Short mmCIF file of C-alpha atoms and ligand atoms in Angstrom, two decimals:
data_model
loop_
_atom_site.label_atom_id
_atom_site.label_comp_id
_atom_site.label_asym_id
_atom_site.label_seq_id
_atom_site.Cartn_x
_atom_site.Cartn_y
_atom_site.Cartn_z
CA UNK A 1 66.83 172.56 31.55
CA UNK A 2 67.33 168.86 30.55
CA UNK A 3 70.46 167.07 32.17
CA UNK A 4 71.79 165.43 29.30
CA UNK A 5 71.34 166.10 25.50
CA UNK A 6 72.33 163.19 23.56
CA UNK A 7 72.74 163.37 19.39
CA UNK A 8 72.21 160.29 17.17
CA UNK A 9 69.69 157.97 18.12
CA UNK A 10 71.36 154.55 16.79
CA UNK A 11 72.55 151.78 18.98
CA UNK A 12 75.01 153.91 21.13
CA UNK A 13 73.02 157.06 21.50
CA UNK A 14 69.90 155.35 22.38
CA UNK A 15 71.87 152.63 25.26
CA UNK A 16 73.66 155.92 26.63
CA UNK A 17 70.37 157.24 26.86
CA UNK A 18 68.48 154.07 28.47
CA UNK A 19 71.79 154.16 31.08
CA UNK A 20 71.70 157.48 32.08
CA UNK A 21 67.61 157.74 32.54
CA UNK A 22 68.79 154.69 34.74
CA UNK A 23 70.91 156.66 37.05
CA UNK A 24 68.52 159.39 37.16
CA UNK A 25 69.72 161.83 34.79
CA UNK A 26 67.02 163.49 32.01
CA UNK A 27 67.46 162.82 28.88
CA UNK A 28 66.90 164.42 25.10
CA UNK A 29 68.02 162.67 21.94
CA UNK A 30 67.79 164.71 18.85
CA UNK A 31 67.67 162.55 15.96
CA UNK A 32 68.31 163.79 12.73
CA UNK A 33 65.73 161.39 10.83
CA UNK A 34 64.14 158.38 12.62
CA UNK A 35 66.08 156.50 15.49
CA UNK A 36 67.80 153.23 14.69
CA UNK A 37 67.63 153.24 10.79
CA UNK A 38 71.13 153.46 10.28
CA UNK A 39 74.85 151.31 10.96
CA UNK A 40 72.79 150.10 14.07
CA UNK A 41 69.87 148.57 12.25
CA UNK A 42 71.86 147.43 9.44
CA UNK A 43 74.60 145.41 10.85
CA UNK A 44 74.52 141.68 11.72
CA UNK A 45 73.96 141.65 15.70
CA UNK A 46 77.18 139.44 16.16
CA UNK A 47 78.07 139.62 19.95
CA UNK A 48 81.79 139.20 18.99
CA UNK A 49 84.51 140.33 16.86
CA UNK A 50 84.63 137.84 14.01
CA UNK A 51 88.16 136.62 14.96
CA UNK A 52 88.53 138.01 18.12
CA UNK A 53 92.30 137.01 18.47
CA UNK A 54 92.72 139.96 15.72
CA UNK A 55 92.38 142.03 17.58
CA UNK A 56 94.19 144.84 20.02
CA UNK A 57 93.42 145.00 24.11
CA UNK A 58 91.29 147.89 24.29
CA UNK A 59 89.20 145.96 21.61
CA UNK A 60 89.15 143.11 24.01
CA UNK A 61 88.58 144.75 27.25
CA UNK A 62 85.38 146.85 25.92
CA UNK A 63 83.80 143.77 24.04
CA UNK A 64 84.11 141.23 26.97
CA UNK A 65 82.96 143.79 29.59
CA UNK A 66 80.11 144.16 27.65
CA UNK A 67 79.35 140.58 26.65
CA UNK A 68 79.65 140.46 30.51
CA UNK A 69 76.28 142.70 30.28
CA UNK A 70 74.70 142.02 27.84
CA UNK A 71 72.21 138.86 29.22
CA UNK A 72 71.44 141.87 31.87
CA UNK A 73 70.65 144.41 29.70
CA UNK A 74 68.28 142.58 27.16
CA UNK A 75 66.44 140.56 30.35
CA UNK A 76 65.69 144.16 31.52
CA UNK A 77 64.83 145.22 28.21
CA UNK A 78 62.38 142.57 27.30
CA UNK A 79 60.39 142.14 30.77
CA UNK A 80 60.29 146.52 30.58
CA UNK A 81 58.63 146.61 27.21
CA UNK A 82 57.69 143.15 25.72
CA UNK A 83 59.71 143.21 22.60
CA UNK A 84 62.00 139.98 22.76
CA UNK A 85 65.67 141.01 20.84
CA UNK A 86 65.99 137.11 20.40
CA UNK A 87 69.09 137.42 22.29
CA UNK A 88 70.85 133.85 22.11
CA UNK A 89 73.76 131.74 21.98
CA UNK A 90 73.65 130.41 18.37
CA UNK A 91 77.76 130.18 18.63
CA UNK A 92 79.84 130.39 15.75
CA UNK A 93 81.83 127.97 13.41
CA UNK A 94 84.93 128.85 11.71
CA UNK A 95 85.92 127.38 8.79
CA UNK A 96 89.38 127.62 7.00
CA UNK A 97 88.40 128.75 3.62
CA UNK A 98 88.51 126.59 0.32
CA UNK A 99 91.89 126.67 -0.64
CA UNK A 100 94.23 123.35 1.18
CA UNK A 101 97.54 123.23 -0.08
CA UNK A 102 100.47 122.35 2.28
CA UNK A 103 101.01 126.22 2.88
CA UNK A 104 97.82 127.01 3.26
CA UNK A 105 97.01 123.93 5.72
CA UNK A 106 99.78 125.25 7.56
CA UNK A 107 99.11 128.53 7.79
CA UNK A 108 95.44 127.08 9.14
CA UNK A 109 97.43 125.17 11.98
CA UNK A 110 99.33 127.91 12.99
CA UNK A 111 95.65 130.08 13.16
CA UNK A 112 94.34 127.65 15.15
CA UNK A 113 96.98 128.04 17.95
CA UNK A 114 96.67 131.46 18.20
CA UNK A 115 93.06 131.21 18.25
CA UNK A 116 93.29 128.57 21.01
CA UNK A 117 95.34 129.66 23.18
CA UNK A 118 93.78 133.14 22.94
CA UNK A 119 90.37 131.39 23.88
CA UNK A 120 91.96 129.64 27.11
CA UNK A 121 93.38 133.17 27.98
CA UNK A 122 90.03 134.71 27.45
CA UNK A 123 88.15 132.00 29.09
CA UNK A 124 86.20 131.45 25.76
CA UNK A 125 84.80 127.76 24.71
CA UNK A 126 86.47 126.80 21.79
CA UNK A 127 86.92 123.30 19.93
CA UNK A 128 87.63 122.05 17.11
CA UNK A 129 85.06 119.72 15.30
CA UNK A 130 84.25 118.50 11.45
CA UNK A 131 81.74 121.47 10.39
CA UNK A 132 79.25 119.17 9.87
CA UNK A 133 78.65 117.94 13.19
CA UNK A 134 77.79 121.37 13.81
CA UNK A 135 76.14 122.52 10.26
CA UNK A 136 75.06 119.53 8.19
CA UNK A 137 73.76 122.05 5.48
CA UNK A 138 77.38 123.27 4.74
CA UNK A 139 78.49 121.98 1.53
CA UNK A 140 81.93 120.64 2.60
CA UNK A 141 82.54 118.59 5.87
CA UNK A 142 85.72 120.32 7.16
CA UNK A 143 88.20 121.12 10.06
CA UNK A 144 86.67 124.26 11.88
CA UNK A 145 86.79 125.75 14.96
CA UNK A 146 83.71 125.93 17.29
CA UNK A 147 82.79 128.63 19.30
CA UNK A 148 79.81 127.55 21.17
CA UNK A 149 79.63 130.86 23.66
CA UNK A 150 79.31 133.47 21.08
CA UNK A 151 75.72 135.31 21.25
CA UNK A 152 73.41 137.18 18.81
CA UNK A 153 70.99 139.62 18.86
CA UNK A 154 68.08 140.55 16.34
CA UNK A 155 69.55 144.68 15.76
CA UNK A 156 66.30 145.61 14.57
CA UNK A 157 64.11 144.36 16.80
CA UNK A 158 67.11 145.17 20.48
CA UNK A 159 66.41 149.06 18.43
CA UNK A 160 62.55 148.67 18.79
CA UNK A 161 62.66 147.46 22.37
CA UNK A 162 65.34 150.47 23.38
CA UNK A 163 63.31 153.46 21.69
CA UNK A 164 60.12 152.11 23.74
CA UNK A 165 62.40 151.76 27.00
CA UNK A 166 63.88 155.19 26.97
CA UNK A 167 60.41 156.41 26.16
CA UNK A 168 58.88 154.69 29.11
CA UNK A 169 61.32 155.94 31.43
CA UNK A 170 60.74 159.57 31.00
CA UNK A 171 63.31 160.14 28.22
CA UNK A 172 62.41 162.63 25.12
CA UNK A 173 62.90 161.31 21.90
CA UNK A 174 63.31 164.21 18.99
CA UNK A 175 63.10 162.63 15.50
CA UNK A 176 63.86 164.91 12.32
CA UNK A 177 65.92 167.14 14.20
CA UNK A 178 68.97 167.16 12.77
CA UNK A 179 71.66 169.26 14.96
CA UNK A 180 73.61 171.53 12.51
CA UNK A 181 75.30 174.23 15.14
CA UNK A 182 76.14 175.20 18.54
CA UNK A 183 76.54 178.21 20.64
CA UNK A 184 79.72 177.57 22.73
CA UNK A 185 80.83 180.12 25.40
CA UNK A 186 83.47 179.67 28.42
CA UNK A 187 84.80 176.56 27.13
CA UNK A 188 81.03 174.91 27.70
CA UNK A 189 78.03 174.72 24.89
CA UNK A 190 75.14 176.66 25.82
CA UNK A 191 72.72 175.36 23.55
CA UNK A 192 72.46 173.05 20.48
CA UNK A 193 70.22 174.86 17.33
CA UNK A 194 68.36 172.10 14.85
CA UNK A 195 66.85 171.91 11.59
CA UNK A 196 63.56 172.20 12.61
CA UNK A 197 64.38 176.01 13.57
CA UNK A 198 64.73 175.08 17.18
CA UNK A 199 67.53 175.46 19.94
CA UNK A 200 67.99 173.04 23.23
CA UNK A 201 69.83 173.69 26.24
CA UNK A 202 71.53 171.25 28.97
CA UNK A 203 73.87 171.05 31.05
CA UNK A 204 75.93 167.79 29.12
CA UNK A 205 75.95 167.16 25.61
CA UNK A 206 76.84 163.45 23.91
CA UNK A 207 77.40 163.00 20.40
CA UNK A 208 76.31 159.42 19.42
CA UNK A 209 76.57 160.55 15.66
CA UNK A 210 78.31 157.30 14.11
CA UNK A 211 80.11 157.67 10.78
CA UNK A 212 79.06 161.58 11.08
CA UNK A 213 80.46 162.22 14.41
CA UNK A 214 83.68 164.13 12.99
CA UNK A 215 81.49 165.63 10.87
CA UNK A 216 79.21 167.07 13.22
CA UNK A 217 82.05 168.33 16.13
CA UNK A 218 83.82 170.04 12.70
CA UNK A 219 86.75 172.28 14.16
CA UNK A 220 86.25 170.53 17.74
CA UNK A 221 86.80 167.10 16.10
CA UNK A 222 90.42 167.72 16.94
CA UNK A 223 92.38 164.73 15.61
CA UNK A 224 89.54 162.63 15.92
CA UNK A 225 89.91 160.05 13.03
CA UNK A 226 86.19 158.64 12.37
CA UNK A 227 85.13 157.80 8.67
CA UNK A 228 82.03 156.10 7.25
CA UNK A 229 82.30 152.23 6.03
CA UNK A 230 80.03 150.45 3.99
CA UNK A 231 78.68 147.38 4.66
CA UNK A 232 76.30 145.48 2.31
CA UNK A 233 74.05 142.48 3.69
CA UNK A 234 71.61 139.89 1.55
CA UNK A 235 68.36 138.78 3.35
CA UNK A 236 67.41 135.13 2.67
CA UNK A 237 64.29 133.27 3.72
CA UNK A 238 65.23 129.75 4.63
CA UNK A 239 63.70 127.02 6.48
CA UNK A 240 63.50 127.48 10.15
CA UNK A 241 66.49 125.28 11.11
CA UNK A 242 68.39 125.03 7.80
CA UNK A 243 71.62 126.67 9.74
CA UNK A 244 71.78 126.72 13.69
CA UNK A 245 74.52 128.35 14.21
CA UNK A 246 76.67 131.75 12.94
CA UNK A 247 79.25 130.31 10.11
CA UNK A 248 82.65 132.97 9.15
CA UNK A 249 84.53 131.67 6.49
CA UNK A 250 88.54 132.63 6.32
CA UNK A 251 90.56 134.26 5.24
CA UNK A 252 87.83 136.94 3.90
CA UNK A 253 85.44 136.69 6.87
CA UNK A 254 82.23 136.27 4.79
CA UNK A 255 79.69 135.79 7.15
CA UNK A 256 75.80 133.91 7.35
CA UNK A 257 73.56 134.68 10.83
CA UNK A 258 70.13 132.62 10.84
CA UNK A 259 67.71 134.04 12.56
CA UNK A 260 65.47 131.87 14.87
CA UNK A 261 62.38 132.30 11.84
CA UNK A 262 64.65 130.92 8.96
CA UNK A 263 66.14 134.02 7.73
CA UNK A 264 69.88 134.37 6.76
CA UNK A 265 71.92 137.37 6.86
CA UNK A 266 74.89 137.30 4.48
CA UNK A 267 77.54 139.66 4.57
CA UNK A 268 79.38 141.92 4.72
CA UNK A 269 81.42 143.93 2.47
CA UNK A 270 83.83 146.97 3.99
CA UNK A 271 83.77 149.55 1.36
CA UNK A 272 85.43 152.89 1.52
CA UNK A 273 83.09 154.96 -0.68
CA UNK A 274 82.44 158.28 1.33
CA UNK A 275 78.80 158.38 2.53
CA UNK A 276 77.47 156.78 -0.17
CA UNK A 277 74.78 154.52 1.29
CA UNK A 278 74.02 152.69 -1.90
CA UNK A 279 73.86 148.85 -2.46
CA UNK A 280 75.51 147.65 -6.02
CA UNK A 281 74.60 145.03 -8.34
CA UNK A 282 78.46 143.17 -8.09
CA UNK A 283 78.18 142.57 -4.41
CA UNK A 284 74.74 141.04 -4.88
CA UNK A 285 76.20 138.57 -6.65
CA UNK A 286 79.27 137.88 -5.26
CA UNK A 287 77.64 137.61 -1.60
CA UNK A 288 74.98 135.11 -3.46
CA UNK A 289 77.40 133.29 -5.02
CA UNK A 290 79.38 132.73 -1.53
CA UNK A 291 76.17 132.51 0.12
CA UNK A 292 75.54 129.22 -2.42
CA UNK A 293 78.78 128.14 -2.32
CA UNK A 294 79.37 127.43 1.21
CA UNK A 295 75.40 125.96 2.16
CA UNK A 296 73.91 124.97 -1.69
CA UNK A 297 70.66 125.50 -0.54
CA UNK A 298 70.89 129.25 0.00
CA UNK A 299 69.73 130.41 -3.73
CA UNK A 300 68.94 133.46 -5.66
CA UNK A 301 64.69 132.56 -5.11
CA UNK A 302 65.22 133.24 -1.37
CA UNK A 303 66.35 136.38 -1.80
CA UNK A 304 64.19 138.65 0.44
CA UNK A 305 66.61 141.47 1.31
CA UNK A 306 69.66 143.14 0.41
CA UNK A 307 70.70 146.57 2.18
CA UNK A 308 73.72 148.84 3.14
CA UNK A 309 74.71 150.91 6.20
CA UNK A 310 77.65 153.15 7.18
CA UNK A 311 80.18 151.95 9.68
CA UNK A 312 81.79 154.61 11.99
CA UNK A 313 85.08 153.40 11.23
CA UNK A 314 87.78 153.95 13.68
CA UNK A 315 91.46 153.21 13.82
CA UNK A 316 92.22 149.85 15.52
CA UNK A 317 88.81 149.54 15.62
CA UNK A 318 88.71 151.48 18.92
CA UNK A 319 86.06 153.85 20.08
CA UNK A 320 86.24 157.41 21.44
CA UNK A 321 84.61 157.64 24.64
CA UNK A 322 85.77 160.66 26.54
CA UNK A 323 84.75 164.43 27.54
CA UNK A 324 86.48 166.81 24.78
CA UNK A 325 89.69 167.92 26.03
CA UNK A 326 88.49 171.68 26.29
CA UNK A 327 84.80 172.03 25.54
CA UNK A 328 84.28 170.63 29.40
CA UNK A 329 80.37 169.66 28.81
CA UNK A 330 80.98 168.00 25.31
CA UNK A 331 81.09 164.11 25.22
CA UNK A 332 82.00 161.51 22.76
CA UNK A 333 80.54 157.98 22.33
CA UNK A 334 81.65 156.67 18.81
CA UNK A 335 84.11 154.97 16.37
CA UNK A 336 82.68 151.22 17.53
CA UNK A 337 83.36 150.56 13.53
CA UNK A 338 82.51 146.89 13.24
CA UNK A 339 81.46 146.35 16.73
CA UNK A 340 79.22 148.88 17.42
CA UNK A 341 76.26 146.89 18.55
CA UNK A 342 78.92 144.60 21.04
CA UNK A 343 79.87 147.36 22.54
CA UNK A 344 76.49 149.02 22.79
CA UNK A 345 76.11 148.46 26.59
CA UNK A 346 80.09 148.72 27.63
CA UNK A 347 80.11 152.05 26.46
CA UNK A 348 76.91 153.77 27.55
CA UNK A 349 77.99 152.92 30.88
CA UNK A 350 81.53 154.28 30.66
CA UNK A 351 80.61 157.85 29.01
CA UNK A 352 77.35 157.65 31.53
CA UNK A 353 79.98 157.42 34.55
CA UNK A 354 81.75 159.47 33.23
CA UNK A 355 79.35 162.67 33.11
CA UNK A 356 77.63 161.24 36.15
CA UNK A 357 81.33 161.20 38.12
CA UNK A 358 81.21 157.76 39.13
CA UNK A 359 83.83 155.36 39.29
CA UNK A 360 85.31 152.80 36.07
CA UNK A 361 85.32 149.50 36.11
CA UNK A 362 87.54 149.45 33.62
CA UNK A 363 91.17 151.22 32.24
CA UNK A 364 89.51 154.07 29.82
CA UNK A 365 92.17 155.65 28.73
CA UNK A 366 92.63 153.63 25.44
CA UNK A 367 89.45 155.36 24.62
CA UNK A 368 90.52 158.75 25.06
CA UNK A 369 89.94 161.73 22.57
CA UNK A 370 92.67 162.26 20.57
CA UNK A 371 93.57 166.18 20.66
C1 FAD B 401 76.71 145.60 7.37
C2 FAD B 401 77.06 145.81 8.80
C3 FAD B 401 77.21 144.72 9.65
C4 FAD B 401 77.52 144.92 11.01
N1 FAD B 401 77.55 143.83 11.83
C5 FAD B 401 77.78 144.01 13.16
C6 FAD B 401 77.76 142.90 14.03
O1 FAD B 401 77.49 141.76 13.63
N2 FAD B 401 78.04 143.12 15.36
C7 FAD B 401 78.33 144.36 15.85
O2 FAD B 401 78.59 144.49 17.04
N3 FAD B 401 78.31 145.44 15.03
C8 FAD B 401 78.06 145.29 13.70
N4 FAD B 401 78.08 146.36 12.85
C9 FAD B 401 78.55 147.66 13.36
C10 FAD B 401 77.50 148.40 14.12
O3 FAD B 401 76.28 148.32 13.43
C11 FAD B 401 77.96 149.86 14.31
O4 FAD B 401 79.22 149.92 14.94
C12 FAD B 401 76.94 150.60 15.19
O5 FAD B 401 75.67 150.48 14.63
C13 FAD B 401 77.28 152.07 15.34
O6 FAD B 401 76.22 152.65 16.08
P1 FAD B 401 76.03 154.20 16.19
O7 FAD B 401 74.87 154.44 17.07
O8 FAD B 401 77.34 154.83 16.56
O9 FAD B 401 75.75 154.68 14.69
P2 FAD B 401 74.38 154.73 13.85
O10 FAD B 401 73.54 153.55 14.06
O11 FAD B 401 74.77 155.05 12.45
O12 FAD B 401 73.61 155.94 14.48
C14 FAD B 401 74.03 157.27 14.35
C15 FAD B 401 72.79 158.14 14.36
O13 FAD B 401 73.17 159.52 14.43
C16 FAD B 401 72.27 160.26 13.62
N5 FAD B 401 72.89 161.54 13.28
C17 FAD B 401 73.96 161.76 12.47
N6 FAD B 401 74.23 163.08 12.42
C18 FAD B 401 73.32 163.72 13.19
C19 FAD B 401 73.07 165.08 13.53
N7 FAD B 401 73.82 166.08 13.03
N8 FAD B 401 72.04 165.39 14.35
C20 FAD B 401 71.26 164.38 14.87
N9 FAD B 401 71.45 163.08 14.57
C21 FAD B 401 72.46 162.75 13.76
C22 FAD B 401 72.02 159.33 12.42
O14 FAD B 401 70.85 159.68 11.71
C23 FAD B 401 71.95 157.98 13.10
O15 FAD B 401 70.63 157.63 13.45
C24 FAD B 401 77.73 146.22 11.50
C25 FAD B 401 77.54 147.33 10.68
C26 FAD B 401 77.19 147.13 9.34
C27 FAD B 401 76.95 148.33 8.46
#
């Protein structure tokens, strides 16, 4: 019998995984189509919330832990199995957004004190600079705020190098096995059936399902409150070097990540829209025209990409990572909504101690299932 079954092989099922073949435990994810195609390949690879003096404690707590990790956890990824996640500190420039009249401008001040004195709470380099010392390709030289600290990560490629890890460690990887019931007895699953006809046993059980988790745990969902969220992204190929660093643009957080080969992620939209996966002709060109707008040389003949992926939203923007009040072998790691890939290694460990009775490092009980 395996240890540990884990279900959903995205960003959080597949770090759980990697943690607990780590501490010795086996491991089994059953993916329902191919790992890492979903939120976890589509999303940015920001190593921060966009404004992260938005946000709540819990929030705070969770991504700064795992910042904390993260160099760790990519070193040991890369030397393991070759494939370089081009972790880096490309930091990130915020800019106030086009509109300056004496409101706004104040509004912007007020921001900026929050944001500071957040950052000297935090212990997060922050300063504020004309944006083009920073990003001469911008098309206005501006007041913004720089955040030299704040990492990224290629998704795709951190996705790659964590499939071939867990594989190389002894973990099973189950693709198009898509788990659709469960045979629960005493308070404790027995065994997990698939679509491929096929039923696994073990003796814990994680779901790692993303925007499908509630969908999945059905009546044992509880009060669990997760629901998919678009998010559309356009690909550009630029020059190597045209943009150095992440730019977010307020008040509507439009984002642009260059990669270290010259391509530009621009995003991202937060659409309601059910499970529909779809990109759409309007956000194309609104996220061109924004694209354009704030660095001119971004145009429509660069266009190489332009893709969507479903968020597992989450009130607050807080996870659920906890042991199901009453099924006592059923585990939850999900609801990381916009943050997901941040939070990637914070949260494997935490539902990994968890199961594997060790001790926190850290207050969980903001992350607790709601019953
Ligand atoms: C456009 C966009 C931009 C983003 N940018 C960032 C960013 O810059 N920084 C950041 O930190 N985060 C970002 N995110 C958020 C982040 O990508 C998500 O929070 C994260 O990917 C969630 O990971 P996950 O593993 O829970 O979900 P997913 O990656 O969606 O994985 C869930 C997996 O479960 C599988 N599954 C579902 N049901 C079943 C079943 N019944 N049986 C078996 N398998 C099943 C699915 O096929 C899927 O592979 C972004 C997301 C999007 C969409």
């Amino acid at each position: 019998m395996n240890d540990v079954i884990v279900i959903g092989g995205g960003i959080a099922g597949l770090a759980t995984a990697r943690e607990l073949l780590r501490q010795g435990a086996h491991v089994t994810i059953l993916e329902r189509n191919r790992c890492g195609e979903e939120s976890s390949w589509a999303g940015g690879g920001i190593l921060s919330p966009l404004l992260p003096w938005d946000y709540s404690d819990p929030v705070t707590q969770l991504t700064q832990w795992s910042n904390r990790l993260y160099p760790g956890f990519i070193q040991a990824l890369h030397m393991e199995t070759g494939i370089d996640p081009e972790f880096h500190a490309s930091g990130m420039l915020v800019l106030p957004g086009f509109s300056n009249g004496p409101e706004e401008v104040a509004r912007q001040d007020a921001r900026h004190r929050i944001a500071e004195a957040w950052c000297a709470q935090h212990d997060l380099a922050m300063r504020m600079v004309r944006s083009h010392e920073i990003a001469p390709a911008l098309a206005l030289d501006e007041p913004a705020l720089w955040l030299p600290e704040v990492c990224q990560v290629r998704n795709p490629r951190l996705l790659q190098a964590l499939v071939l890890a867990v594989e190389m460690n002894g973990g099973t990887i189950i693709e198009h096995a898509e788990v659709t019931s469960w045979k629960i007895a005493q308070e404790r699953i027995q065994s997990v059936a698939t679509s491929r006809g096929e039923e696994y046993a073990a003796a814990s059980y994680i779901v790692t399902a993303g925007a499908w988790s509630r969908q999945l745990l059905r009546e044992y969902a509880l009060k669990l409150d997760i629901w998919p969220v678009r998010g559309q992204i356009l690909l550009f190929k630029a020059q190597p070097g045209l943009l150095g660093t992440i730019v977010l643009q307020e008040p509507d957080n439009f984002y642009l990540i260059p990669r270290r080969d010259g391509y530009i992620l621009a995003g991202s939209t937060v659409e309601e829209v059910a499970f529909d996966k779809h990109t759409t002709a309007h956000v194309r060109k609104e996220l061109l025209e924004k694209a354009h707008r704030l660095v001119p040389a971004l145009t429509e003949e660069m266009l190489a990409g332009h893709w969507a992926g479903l968020r597992p939203g989450s009130p607050g923007n807080i996870p659920v990572i906890d042991s199901h009040p009453f099924v006592t072998n059923l585990y939850l790691n999900s609801g990381h909504y916009r943050y997901g890939v941040t939070m990637a290694p914070g949260s494997a460990r935490l539902v990994s101690n968890m199961i594997l009775n060790k001790p926190q490092p850290l207050d969980v009980t903001p992350y607790r299932w709601p019953a």
